[in-house]
PDB file of C-alpha atoms and ligand atoms in Angstrom:
ATOM      1  CA  MET A  17      -8.145  15.074   0.525  1.00 92.00           C
ATOM      2  CA  GLN A  18      -5.977  18.104   1.244  1.00 91.00           C
ATOM      3  CA  PHE A  19      -2.241  18.015   0.569  1.00 95.00           C
ATOM      4  CA  ASP A  20      -0.238  20.845   2.124  1.00 95.00           C
ATOM      5  CA  ARG A  21       2.384  21.399   4.822  1.00 95.00           C
ATOM      6  CA  GLU A  22      -0.122  20.516   7.523  1.00 96.00           C
ATOM      7  CA  ALA A  23      -0.930  17.141   5.951  1.00 97.00           C
ATOM      8  CA  ARG A  24       0.551  13.960   7.391  1.00 98.00           C
ATOM      9  CA  LEU A  25      -0.078  10.761   5.452  1.00 98.00           C
ATOM     10  CA  LEU A  26       0.313   7.294   6.893  1.00 98.00           C
ATOM     11  CA  VAL A  27       0.255   4.338   4.507  1.00 98.00           C
ATOM     12  CA  VAL A  28      -0.356   1.006   6.231  1.00 98.00           C
ATOM     13  CA  ALA A  29       0.580  -1.693   3.734  1.00 98.00           C
ATOM     14  CA  ALA A  30       0.827  -5.447   4.147  1.00 98.00           C
ATOM     15  CA  HIS A  31       3.842  -5.916   1.871  1.00 97.00           C
ATOM     16  CA  PRO A  32       6.571  -3.840   0.233  1.00 97.00           C
ATOM     17  CA  ASP A  33       5.311  -2.855  -3.243  1.00 97.00           C
ATOM     18  CA  ASP A  34       1.656  -2.472  -2.173  1.00 97.00           C
ATOM     19  CA  GLU A  35       2.324   1.151  -1.247  1.00 98.00           C
ATOM     20  CA  VAL A  36       3.575   2.124  -4.726  1.00 98.00           C
ATOM     21  CA  LEU A  37       0.861   0.140  -6.520  1.00 98.00           C
ATOM     22  CA  GLY A  38      -1.881   1.526  -4.294  1.00 98.00           C
ATOM     23  CA  CYS A  39      -0.911   5.151  -3.856  1.00 98.00           C
ATOM     24  CA  GLY A  40       2.557   5.848  -5.313  1.00 98.00           C
ATOM     25  CA  GLY A  41       1.351   8.724  -7.477  1.00 98.00           C
ATOM     26  CA  THR A  42      -0.654  10.190  -4.611  1.00 98.00           C
ATOM     27  CA  MET A  43       2.308  10.015  -2.215  1.00 98.00           C
ATOM     28  CA  ALA A  44       4.477  11.828  -4.785  1.00 98.00           C
ATOM     29  CA  LYS A  45       1.814  14.491  -5.268  1.00 98.00           C
ATOM     30  CA  ALA A  46       1.415  15.024  -1.516  1.00 98.00           C
ATOM     31  CA  ILE A  47       5.172  15.285  -0.989  1.00 98.00           C
ATOM     32  CA  ASP A  48       5.458  17.802  -3.847  1.00 97.00           C
ATOM     33  CA  ARG A  49       2.975  19.967  -1.937  1.00 97.00           C
ATOM     34  CA  GLY A  50       4.842  19.781   1.345  1.00 97.00           C
ATOM     35  CA  ALA A  51       3.039  16.942   3.114  1.00 97.00           C
ATOM     36  CA  LYS A  52       4.848  14.432   5.305  1.00 97.00           C
ATOM     37  CA  VAL A  53       4.434  10.797   4.299  1.00 98.00           C
ATOM     38  CA  ALA A  54       5.211   7.685   6.340  1.00 98.00           C
ATOM     39  CA  VAL A  55       4.903   4.075   5.229  1.00 98.00           C
ATOM     40  CA  CYS A  56       4.491   1.124   7.583  1.00 98.00           C
ATOM     41  CA  PHE A  57       4.857  -2.408   6.199  1.00 98.00           C
ATOM     42  CA  LEU A  58       3.262  -5.039   8.404  1.00 98.00           C
ATOM     43  CA  GLY A  59       4.976  -8.012   6.764  1.00 96.00           C
ATOM     44  CA  GLU A  60       7.386  -9.161   4.089  1.00 92.00           C
ATOM     45  CA  GLY A  61       6.314 -10.003   0.572  1.00 88.00           C
ATOM     46  CA  ILE A  62       8.106 -12.972  -0.908  1.00 88.00           C
ATOM     47  CA  SER A  63       7.768 -16.036   1.344  1.00 85.00           C
ATOM     48  CA  ALA A  64       4.515 -17.201  -0.296  1.00 88.00           C
ATOM     49  CA  ARG A  65       6.561 -18.060  -3.375  1.00 88.00           C
ATOM     50  CA  PHE A  66       8.582 -20.627  -1.434  1.00 87.00           C
ATOM     51  CA  PRO A  67       7.518 -24.023  -0.055  1.00 90.00           C
ATOM     52  CA  PHE A  68       5.667 -23.478   3.223  1.00 89.00           C
ATOM     53  CA  GLY A  69       8.103 -23.189   6.120  1.00 83.00           C
ATOM     54  CA  GLU A  70      11.245 -23.349   4.003  1.00 85.00           C
ATOM     55  CA  TYR A  71      12.653 -19.921   4.554  1.00 87.00           C
ATOM     56  CA  ASP A  72      16.309 -20.621   5.254  1.00 87.00           C
ATOM     57  CA  SER A  73      17.623 -21.026   1.721  1.00 90.00           C
ATOM     58  CA  GLU A  74      20.146 -18.824  -0.003  1.00 91.00           C
ATOM     59  CA  GLU A  75      17.528 -17.947  -2.623  1.00 91.00           C
ATOM     60  CA  PHE A  76      15.077 -16.813   0.064  1.00 88.00           C
ATOM     61  CA  ARG A  77      17.671 -14.555   1.646  1.00 90.00           C
ATOM     62  CA  LYS A  78      18.575 -13.163  -1.758  1.00 92.00           C
ATOM     63  CA  GLN A  79      14.993 -12.374  -2.704  1.00 91.00           C
ATOM     64  CA  SER A  80      14.312 -10.869   0.742  1.00 89.00           C
ATOM     65  CA  ALA A  81      17.298  -8.568   0.403  1.00 90.00           C
ATOM     66  CA  THR A  82      16.183  -7.558  -3.099  1.00 93.00           C
ATOM     67  CA  ARG A  83      12.694  -6.725  -1.846  1.00 93.00           C
ATOM     68  CA  ILE A  84      13.954  -4.603   1.064  1.00 94.00           C
ATOM     69  CA  GLU A  85      16.375  -2.811  -1.201  1.00 95.00           C
ATOM     70  CA  GLY A  86      13.606  -2.221  -3.750  1.00 96.00           C
ATOM     71  CA  ALA A  87      11.330  -0.705  -1.120  1.00 97.00           C
ATOM     72  CA  LYS A  88      14.040   1.579   0.213  1.00 97.00           C
ATOM     73  CA  MET A  89      14.982   2.759  -3.264  1.00 97.00           C
ATOM     74  CA  ALA A  90      11.376   3.246  -4.402  1.00 98.00           C
ATOM     75  CA  LEU A  91      10.403   5.222  -1.322  1.00 98.00           C
ATOM     76  CA  ASN A  92      13.611   7.194  -1.247  1.00 97.00           C
ATOM     77  CA  TYR A  93      12.927   8.101  -4.870  1.00 98.00           C
ATOM     78  CA  LEU A  94       9.424   9.288  -3.959  1.00 98.00           C
ATOM     79  CA  GLY A  95      10.767  11.273  -0.994  1.00 96.00           C
ATOM     80  CA  VAL A  96       9.447   9.096   1.841  1.00 97.00           C
ATOM     81  CA  SER A  97      11.952   8.814   4.655  1.00 86.00           C
ATOM     82  CA  ASP A  98       9.803   7.407   7.472  1.00 97.00           C
ATOM     83  CA  ILE A  99       9.602   3.685   6.655  1.00 97.00           C
ATOM     84  CA  THR A 100       8.944   0.802   9.033  1.00 97.00           C
ATOM     85  CA  PHE A 101       9.578  -2.803   8.042  1.00 95.00           C
ATOM     86  CA  ASN A 102       8.574  -6.048   9.694  1.00 93.00           C
ATOM     87  CA  PHE A 103      10.285  -8.861   7.844  1.00 88.00           C
ATOM     88  CA  GLU A 104       9.638 -11.435  10.553  1.00 90.00           C
ATOM     89  CA  ARG A 105       5.941 -11.545   9.676  1.00 93.00           C
ATOM     90  CA  LYS A 106       5.560 -13.909   6.727  1.00 92.00           C
ATOM     91  CA  ALA A 107       3.435 -13.095   3.675  1.00 92.00           C
ATOM     92  CA  CYS A 108       0.013 -14.698   3.297  1.00 93.00           C
ATOM     93  CA  GLN A 109       0.151 -15.878   6.927  1.00 95.00           C
ATOM     94  CA  PHE A 110      -1.374 -12.914   8.783  1.00 97.00           C
ATOM     95  CA  ASP A 111      -4.301 -15.235   9.539  1.00 97.00           C
ATOM     96  CA  THR A 112      -2.020 -17.281  11.802  1.00 96.00           C
ATOM     97  CA  ILE A 113      -1.209 -14.450  14.206  1.00 96.00           C
ATOM     98  CA  PRO A 114      -3.387 -12.628  16.741  1.00 97.00           C
ATOM     99  CA  LEU A 115      -5.000  -9.556  15.164  1.00 98.00           C
ATOM    100  CA  ILE A 116      -4.183  -7.623  18.330  1.00 98.00           C
ATOM    101  CA  THR A 117      -0.449  -7.672  17.501  1.00 97.00           C
ATOM    102  CA  LEU A 118      -1.143  -5.843  14.238  1.00 98.00           C
ATOM    103  CA  VAL A 119      -3.589  -3.495  15.923  1.00 98.00           C
ATOM    104  CA  LYS A 120      -1.080  -2.456  18.575  1.00 97.00           C
ATOM    105  CA  GLU A 121       1.604  -1.911  15.972  1.00 97.00           C
ATOM    106  CA  ILE A 122      -0.691   0.339  13.923  1.00 98.00           C
ATOM    107  CA  GLU A 123      -1.837   2.178  17.051  1.00 97.00           C
ATOM    108  CA  SER A 124       1.759   2.998  17.922  1.00 97.00           C
ATOM    109  CA  HIS A 125       2.332   4.481  14.457  1.00 97.00           C
ATOM    110  CA  ILE A 126      -0.862   6.548  14.680  1.00 97.00           C
ATOM    111  CA  GLU A 127       0.146   7.832  18.100  1.00 97.00           C
ATOM    112  CA  ARG A 128       3.668   8.650  16.915  1.00 97.00           C
ATOM    113  CA  LEU A 129       2.748  10.269  13.587  1.00 97.00           C
ATOM    114  CA  ARG A 130      -0.763  11.629  14.230  1.00 97.00           C
ATOM    115  CA  PRO A 131      -1.675  11.246  10.541  1.00 98.00           C
ATOM    116  CA  THR A 132      -4.359  13.459   9.039  1.00 98.00           C
ATOM    117  CA  ILE A 133      -4.914  10.916   6.249  1.00 98.00           C
ATOM    118  CA  LEU A 134      -4.477   7.144   6.402  1.00 98.00           C
ATOM    119  CA  PHE A 135      -4.364   4.796   3.413  1.00 98.00           C
ATOM    120  CA  THR A 136      -4.683   1.049   3.633  1.00 98.00           C
ATOM    121  CA  HIS A 137      -5.963  -2.068   1.866  1.00 98.00           C
ATOM    122  CA  HIS A 138      -9.465  -2.983   0.855  1.00 97.00           C
ATOM    123  CA  LEU A 139     -11.234  -5.624   2.942  1.00 94.00           C
ATOM    124  CA  CYS A 140     -12.064  -7.978   0.068  1.00 91.00           C
ATOM    125  CA  ASP A 141      -8.684  -8.338  -1.668  1.00 92.00           C
ATOM    126  CA  VAL A 142      -7.735 -11.878  -2.631  1.00 93.00           C
ATOM    127  CA  ASN A 143      -4.525 -11.666  -0.612  1.00 95.00           C
ATOM    128  CA  VAL A 144      -5.491 -12.663   2.921  1.00 96.00           C
ATOM    129  CA  ASP A 145      -2.984 -10.242   4.477  1.00 97.00           C
ATOM    130  CA  HIS A 146      -4.640  -7.285   2.777  1.00 97.00           C
ATOM    131  CA  GLY A 147      -8.050  -7.963   4.279  1.00 97.00           C
ATOM    132  CA  ILE A 148      -6.540  -8.564   7.714  1.00 98.00           C
ATOM    133  CA  THR A 149      -4.580  -5.309   7.454  1.00 98.00           C
ATOM    134  CA  TYR A 150      -7.878  -3.532   6.799  1.00 98.00           C
ATOM    135  CA  LYS A 151      -9.440  -5.163   9.878  1.00 98.00           C
ATOM    136  CA  ALA A 152      -6.431  -4.214  11.996  1.00 98.00           C
ATOM    137  CA  VAL A 153      -6.626  -0.589  10.833  1.00 98.00           C
ATOM    138  CA  GLU A 154     -10.362  -0.550  11.501  1.00 98.00           C
ATOM    139  CA  THR A 155      -9.727  -1.744  15.033  1.00 97.00           C
ATOM    140  CA  ALA A 156      -6.808   0.612  15.625  1.00 98.00           C
ATOM    141  CA  CYS A 157      -8.977   3.552  14.531  1.00 97.00           C
ATOM    142  CA  ARG A 158     -11.905   2.831  16.846  1.00 95.00           C
ATOM    143  CA  ALA A 159     -13.155   5.878  18.705  1.00 91.00           C
ATOM    144  CA  THR A 160     -11.765   5.421  22.189  1.00 89.00           C
ATOM    145  CA  GLY A 161     -10.879   9.051  22.769  1.00 82.00           C
ATOM    146  CA  LYS A 162      -7.331   8.873  21.498  1.00 89.00           C
ATOM    147  CA  TYR A 163      -6.084  10.502  18.294  1.00 94.00           C
ATOM    148  CA  ASN A 164      -7.726   9.370  15.081  1.00 95.00           C
ATOM    149  CA  PRO A 165      -6.879  10.132  11.440  1.00 97.00           C
ATOM    150  CA  LYS A 166      -9.354  12.576   9.935  1.00 97.00           C
ATOM    151  CA  GLU A 167      -9.697  10.655   6.672  1.00 98.00           C
ATOM    152  CA  ILE A 168      -9.251   6.944   5.995  1.00 98.00           C
ATOM    153  CA  TYR A 169      -9.133   5.522   2.490  1.00 98.00           C
ATOM    154  CA  THR A 170      -8.648   2.084   1.006  1.00 98.00           C
ATOM    155  CA  PHE A 171      -6.627   1.651  -2.162  1.00 98.00           C
ATOM    156  CA  GLU A 172      -6.714  -1.003  -4.861  1.00 97.00           C
ATOM    157  CA  ILE A 173      -3.844  -3.349  -5.653  1.00 95.00           C
ATOM    158  CA  VAL A 174      -3.685  -4.694  -9.185  1.00 92.00           C
ATOM    159  CA  CYS A 175      -4.153  -8.460  -9.072  1.00 86.00           C
ATOM    160  CA  SER A 176      -5.303  -8.705  -5.477  1.00 85.00           C
ATOM    161  CA  SER A 177      -8.214  -6.243  -5.677  1.00 85.00           C
ATOM    162  CA  HIS A 178      -9.417  -7.499  -9.060  1.00 87.00           C
ATOM    163  CA  TRP A 179      -8.925 -11.238  -8.999  1.00 87.00           C
ATOM    164  CA  GLY A 180     -11.637 -11.945  -6.453  1.00 87.00           C
ATOM    165  CA  PHE A 181     -14.784 -13.688  -7.606  1.00 89.00           C
ATOM    166  CA  GLN A 182     -16.851 -10.723  -6.446  1.00 85.00           C
ATOM    167  CA  SER A 183     -14.913  -7.488  -6.226  1.00 82.00           C
ATOM    168  CA  THR A 184     -16.423  -4.991  -3.836  1.00 86.00           C
ATOM    169  CA  PHE A 185     -13.926  -2.156  -4.272  1.00 94.00           C
ATOM    170  CA  GLN A 186     -16.043   0.834  -5.222  1.00 95.00           C
ATOM    171  CA  PRO A 187     -13.912   3.945  -5.582  1.00 97.00           C
ATOM    172  CA  ASN A 188     -15.451   7.270  -4.646  1.00 98.00           C
ATOM    173  CA  THR A 189     -12.317   9.418  -4.437  1.00 98.00           C
ATOM    174  CA  PHE A 190      -9.976  10.010  -7.350  1.00 98.00           C
ATOM    175  CA  VAL A 191      -6.542  11.647  -7.249  1.00 98.00           C
ATOM    176  CA  ASP A 192      -5.230  13.134 -10.485  1.00 98.00           C
ATOM    177  CA  ILE A 193      -1.750  11.648 -10.898  1.00 98.00           C
ATOM    178  CA  SER A 194      -1.093  12.904 -14.428  1.00 98.00           C
ATOM    179  CA  ASP A 195       1.877  14.920 -13.117  1.00 97.00           C
ATOM    180  CA  THR A 196       3.283  12.136 -10.945  1.00 98.00           C
ATOM    181  CA  TRP A 197       2.538   9.111 -13.128  1.00 98.00           C
ATOM    182  CA  GLU A 198       6.145   8.856 -14.296  1.00 98.00           C
ATOM    183  CA  LYS A 199       7.326   8.945 -10.687  1.00 98.00           C
ATOM    184  CA  LYS A 200       4.952   6.126  -9.762  1.00 98.00           C
ATOM    185  CA  LEU A 201       6.171   4.008 -12.652  1.00 98.00           C
ATOM    186  CA  ASN A 202       9.838   4.717 -11.913  1.00 98.00           C
ATOM    187  CA  ALA A 203       9.302   3.886  -8.230  1.00 98.00           C
ATOM    188  CA  TRP A 204       7.596   0.632  -9.231  1.00 97.00           C
ATOM    189  CA  HIS A 205      10.584  -0.291 -11.396  1.00 97.00           C
ATOM    190  CA  HIS A 206      12.780  -0.270  -8.286  1.00 97.00           C
ATOM    191  CA  TYR A 207      11.011  -3.487  -7.270  1.00 96.00           C
ATOM    192  CA  LYS A 208      13.225  -5.674  -9.413  1.00 93.00           C
ATOM    193  CA  GLY A 209      11.638  -8.773 -10.897  1.00 88.00           C
ATOM    194  CA  GLU A 210       8.047  -7.775 -10.056  1.00 89.00           C
ATOM    195  CA  ASN A 211       7.201  -6.237 -13.415  1.00 90.00           C
ATOM    196  CA  LYS A 212       5.865  -8.902 -15.798  1.00 91.00           C
ATOM    197  CA  ARG A 213       4.665  -8.888 -19.391  1.00 93.00           C
ATOM    198  CA  PHE A 214       1.175  -7.623 -20.185  1.00 94.00           C
ATOM    199  CA  PRO A 215      -1.554  -8.911 -19.853  1.00 93.00           C
ATOM    200  CA  PHE A 216      -0.234  -9.657 -16.363  1.00 92.00           C
ATOM    201  CA  PRO A 217      -1.683  -6.729 -14.385  1.00 92.00           C
ATOM    202  CA  ARG A 218       1.622  -5.846 -12.728  1.00 94.00           C
ATOM    203  CA  SER A 219       3.147  -4.645 -15.972  1.00 96.00           C
ATOM    204  CA  ASP A 220       3.724  -1.130 -17.269  1.00 96.00           C
ATOM    205  CA  THR A 221       0.696  -1.507 -19.520  1.00 97.00           C
ATOM    206  CA  GLY A 222      -1.361  -3.072 -16.731  1.00 96.00           C
ATOM    207  CA  LEU A 223      -0.694  -0.228 -14.305  1.00 97.00           C
ATOM    208  CA  GLU A 224      -1.289   2.418 -16.948  1.00 98.00           C
ATOM    209  CA  THR A 225      -4.509   0.754 -18.107  1.00 97.00           C
ATOM    210  CA  LEU A 226      -5.887   0.741 -14.561  1.00 97.00           C
ATOM    211  CA  SER A 227      -5.011   4.416 -14.013  1.00 98.00           C
ATOM    212  CA  GLN A 228      -6.677   5.306 -17.319  1.00 98.00           C
ATOM    213  CA  PHE A 229      -9.709   3.114 -16.690  1.00 97.00           C
ATOM    214  CA  ARG A 230     -10.268   4.806 -13.325  1.00 98.00           C
ATOM    215  CA  GLY A 231      -9.560   8.179 -14.945  1.00 98.00           C
ATOM    216  CA  MET A 232     -12.415   7.692 -17.408  1.00 98.00           C
ATOM    217  CA  ALA A 233     -14.839   7.719 -14.480  1.00 97.00           C
ATOM    218  CA  VAL A 234     -13.937  11.327 -13.705  1.00 98.00           C
ATOM    219  CA  GLY A 235     -12.656  12.708 -17.012  1.00 98.00           C
ATOM    220  CA  LEU A 236      -8.955  12.667 -16.179  1.00 98.00           C
ATOM    221  CA  PRO A 237      -6.140  10.942 -18.090  1.00 98.00           C
ATOM    222  CA  LYS A 238      -4.573   9.147 -15.117  1.00 98.00           C
ATOM    223  CA  VAL A 239      -5.791   8.746 -11.562  1.00 98.00           C
ATOM    224  CA  GLU A 240      -5.380   6.628  -8.477  1.00 98.00           C
ATOM    225  CA  ALA A 241      -8.744   5.560  -7.138  1.00 98.00           C
ATOM    226  CA  PHE A 242      -9.661   5.198  -3.471  1.00 98.00           C
ATOM    227  CA  GLN A 243     -12.646   4.292  -1.391  1.00 98.00           C
ATOM    228  CA  LEU A 244     -13.270   6.698   1.462  1.00 98.00           C
ATOM    229  CA  VAL A 245     -14.249   4.621   4.470  1.00 97.00           C
ATOM    230  CA  ARG A 246     -14.418   7.363   7.112  1.00 97.00           C
ATOM    231  CA  LYS A 247     -14.013  11.116   7.319  1.00 97.00           C
ATOM    232  CA  ILE A 248     -14.219  13.348  10.376  1.00 96.00           C
ATOM    233  CA  VAL A 249     -14.973  17.007   9.650  1.00 95.00           C
TER     234      VAL A 249
HETATM  235 ZN1   ZN B 301       0.365  -7.203  -0.770  1.00 66.75          ZN
END
């Protein structure tokens, strides 16, 4: 995983906040070294907390606005300026839409940005949208002769990647985020209301514990862990 002025990272995330949880420290590190980073959100992230189909309340609009604002502030803080939202696509309902719509959307971003490195979700996350995002990326990156990212990694999302009955996320790539840990945490704090008390995983202690736990595998104090799913040399 090379970060320099030639590197172009594309993060394909299901929901705003996944990008910071999955690779916030890595994005900050890449940007520090001159890489370009773009983030594409395939859906919004709050509707699952409301009764199914009831998305016209004042509270829904308020929470939606807070989430968009949080994403913009977090990514602006990290130095990401290329951000694409899709707030029409409801959270935890990607299984109700044709996969091809996601595939075409991702293909258009790959064609536009020609990323050298792509990050996305792991197939077996508990959140249904995460697994479908993985399948859409897999389809968008099929070898049909058009441009393909040289490296594709999946990231882990606290809660979703670890609450499954049988987790299959097996990291084999580790990015030292000791220098950018504070940035990741500060970016995460822009998502107002998402940080809960430990032992909830999405807490300061939860995020730090995961980064340290993964770090122990490679002798580093804090890392973000990824699973390389394809690399073209
Ligand atoms: Zn998510």
